[in-house]
Amino acid sequence: MALNPFEQLELLVSERRQAFEDLSMMLSQDSGKIDGRVAIYFGDGGVDGYTGNFSKQGQLTVYQSRYFTKLWGNSQKDKIRDSFKTAATSKEFKLKEWFLCVPVRLTRQDLAWFDKWKAKQPIPIDMVDGDDLTQMLATANGARTRQQFRNW
């Protein structure tokens, strides 16, 4: 199976995790899915990209990127759960929805775990996977992200 552009980051750049976060959030912003990004300062608070209001009176939709390209083990699952928990228990905002962005098409085992886990959560959770990102990349809104791939 051919690698999608986001999986190919391993071949293009040394900091593939940061590159994936930058590209997936750029693409999400250009596609109108997020309003902006959060700079890392004492952690990102479980937020890479967001739409909404950073206050307890408002609601925030959060996008969190994770550059996991292999079958998920306990470490990857723990990181997903921890990222969600950080956002869900934030004292700075009220979490409305949470999206996990990953560069690959998941295996049925990973999908089964994710679906079971998200069903137990009190807040809506969804995923943007490599297929979704590749489809977004092919649209007119993906031009800036496609150019960044070319630059690398």
Tab-separated table of C-alpha atoms in Angstrom:
chain	number	residue	atom	x	y	z
A	1	MET	CA	0.000	0.000	0.000
A	2	ALA	CA	1.355	3.414	-0.957
A	3	LEU	CA	2.008	5.929	1.799
A	4	ASN	CA	-0.207	9.001	1.896
A	5	PRO	CA	1.575	12.398	2.016
A	6	PHE	CA	1.326	12.609	5.812
A	7	GLU	CA	2.885	9.179	6.315
A	8	GLN	CA	5.698	10.235	3.963
A	9	LEU	CA	6.827	12.888	6.452
A	10	GLU	CA	9.133	10.241	7.933
A	11	LEU	CA	11.050	10.367	4.642
A	12	LEU	CA	11.039	14.165	4.243
A	13	VAL	CA	11.828	15.806	7.573
A	14	SER	CA	13.669	14.968	10.781
A	15	GLU	CA	10.973	16.398	13.081
A	16	ARG	CA	8.058	14.451	11.643
A	17	ARG	CA	5.810	14.826	14.701
A	18	GLN	CA	6.079	18.611	14.683
A	19	ALA	CA	5.776	18.682	10.890
A	20	PHE	CA	2.579	16.616	11.091
A	21	GLU	CA	1.108	18.904	13.723
A	22	ASP	CA	1.995	21.988	11.668
A	23	LEU	CA	0.623	20.581	8.403
A	24	SER	CA	-2.533	19.003	9.815
A	25	MET	CA	-3.429	22.161	11.728
A	26	MET	CA	-2.596	24.398	8.724
A	27	LEU	CA	-4.843	22.244	6.559
A	28	SER	CA	-7.592	22.227	9.211
A	29	GLN	CA	-7.439	26.011	9.497
A	30	ASP	CA	-7.439	26.580	5.743
A	31	SER	CA	-10.399	24.173	5.446
A	32	GLY	CA	-12.379	26.134	8.039
A	33	LYS	CA	-12.347	23.412	10.698
A	34	ILE	CA	-10.351	25.415	13.264
A	35	ASP	CA	-9.966	29.110	14.057
A	36	GLY	CA	-6.381	28.941	15.235
A	37	ARG	CA	-3.555	27.154	17.005
A	38	VAL	CA	-2.058	27.285	20.468
A	39	ALA	CA	1.602	28.085	21.090
A	40	ILE	CA	3.313	25.667	23.423
A	41	TYR	CA	4.064	27.355	26.741
A	42	PHE	CA	4.242	24.960	29.680
A	43	GLY	CA	2.481	22.445	27.439
A	44	ASP	CA	-0.390	23.037	25.056
A	45	GLY	CA	-3.142	22.124	27.508
A	46	GLY	CA	-4.303	19.328	25.229
A	47	VAL	CA	-5.010	21.781	22.396
A	48	ASP	CA	-3.218	21.926	19.045
A	49	GLY	CA	-6.024	23.602	17.106
A	50	TYR	CA	-9.318	25.050	18.265
A	51	THR	CA	-12.606	26.643	17.385
A	52	GLY	CA	-14.566	28.577	19.949
A	53	ASN	CA	-13.922	30.488	23.111
A	54	PHE	CA	-11.218	30.056	25.765
A	55	SER	CA	-13.435	30.633	28.768
A	56	LYS	CA	-15.667	28.625	31.045
A	57	GLN	CA	-18.642	30.593	29.694
A	58	GLY	CA	-17.886	29.618	26.097
A	59	GLN	CA	-17.228	26.276	24.508
A	60	LEU	CA	-14.158	25.023	22.708
A	61	THR	CA	-13.795	22.406	19.998
A	62	VAL	CA	-10.282	20.970	20.181
A	63	TYR	CA	-8.123	19.264	17.559
A	64	GLN	CA	-5.184	17.233	18.856
A	65	SER	CA	-2.600	15.731	16.498
A	66	ARG	CA	-0.702	12.530	17.179
A	67	TYR	CA	1.866	11.209	14.719
A	68	PHE	CA	1.232	7.505	15.219
A	69	THR	CA	2.037	5.510	12.080
A	70	LYS	CA	2.143	1.993	13.521
A	71	LEU	CA	-0.359	-0.231	15.333
A	72	TRP	CA	-1.345	1.440	18.597
A	73	GLY	CA	0.140	-0.041	21.737
A	74	ASN	CA	-0.471	0.933	25.339
A	75	SER	CA	1.853	3.941	25.053
A	76	GLN	CA	-0.089	5.462	22.140
A	77	LYS	CA	-3.444	4.747	23.794
A	78	ASP	CA	-2.215	6.352	27.024
A	79	LYS	CA	-1.129	9.469	25.118
A	80	ILE	CA	-4.542	9.727	23.460
A	81	ARG	CA	-6.358	9.310	26.770
A	82	ASP	CA	-4.035	11.804	28.495
A	83	SER	CA	-4.469	14.436	25.764
A	84	PHE	CA	-8.224	14.120	25.955
A	85	LYS	CA	-8.261	14.195	29.755
A	86	THR	CA	-6.092	17.323	29.802
A	87	ALA	CA	-8.523	19.137	27.494
A	88	ALA	CA	-11.657	17.760	29.169
A	89	THR	CA	-10.565	18.803	32.676
A	90	SER	CA	-9.134	22.192	31.753
A	91	LYS	CA	-9.859	25.040	34.135
A	92	GLU	CA	-9.370	27.503	31.234
A	93	PHE	CA	-12.230	26.411	28.958
A	94	LYS	CA	-15.241	24.150	28.617
A	95	LEU	CA	-14.626	21.373	26.109
A	96	LYS	CA	-17.448	20.974	23.566
A	97	GLU	CA	-15.903	18.427	21.159
A	98	TRP	CA	-12.543	16.731	20.738
A	99	PHE	CA	-10.954	15.538	17.481
A	100	LEU	CA	-7.911	13.305	17.173
A	101	CYS	CA	-5.835	13.856	14.017
A	102	VAL	CA	-3.632	10.969	12.876
A	103	PRO	CA	-1.662	10.520	9.631
A	104	VAL	CA	-2.789	7.000	8.767
A	105	ARG	CA	-5.796	4.847	7.979
A	106	LEU	CA	-6.285	2.877	11.175
A	107	THR	CA	-6.375	-0.887	11.515
A	108	ARG	CA	-9.633	-2.478	12.557
A	109	GLN	CA	-8.083	-3.217	15.966
A	110	ASP	CA	-7.230	0.438	16.546
A	111	LEU	CA	-10.651	1.516	15.293
A	112	ALA	CA	-12.353	-0.938	17.639
A	113	TRP	CA	-10.352	0.366	20.614
A	114	PHE	CA	-11.003	4.005	19.678
A	115	ASP	CA	-14.747	3.482	19.169
A	116	LYS	CA	-15.080	1.621	22.477
A	117	TRP	CA	-13.061	4.269	24.345
A	118	LYS	CA	-14.874	7.282	22.852
A	119	ALA	CA	-18.280	5.740	23.623
A	120	LYS	CA	-17.400	5.942	27.335
A	121	GLN	CA	-16.553	9.658	27.244
A	122	PRO	CA	-18.986	12.399	28.301
A	123	ILE	CA	-17.952	14.694	25.423
A	124	PRO	CA	-18.281	13.972	21.670
A	125	ILE	CA	-15.046	12.633	20.185
A	126	ASP	CA	-14.187	11.988	16.556
A	127	MET	CA	-11.168	11.392	14.382
A	128	VAL	CA	-9.549	12.942	11.341
A	129	ASP	CA	-7.381	10.220	9.808
A	130	GLY	CA	-4.895	10.090	6.958
A	131	ASP	CA	-7.631	9.481	4.396
A	132	ASP	CA	-9.581	12.530	5.606
A	133	LEU	CA	-6.454	14.694	5.561
A	134	THR	CA	-5.424	13.490	2.096
A	135	GLN	CA	-8.911	14.290	0.800
A	136	MET	CA	-8.719	17.793	2.344
A	137	LEU	CA	-5.239	18.229	0.846
A	138	ALA	CA	-6.622	17.606	-2.657
A	139	THR	CA	-9.100	20.503	-2.430
A	140	ALA	CA	-8.478	24.167	-3.220
A	141	ASN	CA	-8.168	24.769	0.541
A	142	GLY	CA	-5.155	22.447	0.613
A	143	ALA	CA	-2.980	24.663	-1.620
A	144	ARG	CA	-0.826	26.129	1.167
A	145	THR	CA	-0.223	22.703	2.713
A	146	ARG	CA	0.589	21.164	-0.689
A	147	GLN	CA	3.123	23.946	-1.226
A	148	GLN	CA	4.767	23.180	2.116
A	149	PHE	CA	5.138	19.531	1.062
A	150	ARG	CA	6.763	20.702	-2.180
A	151	ASN	CA	9.137	22.971	-0.256
A	152	TRP	CA	10.376	19.975	1.724
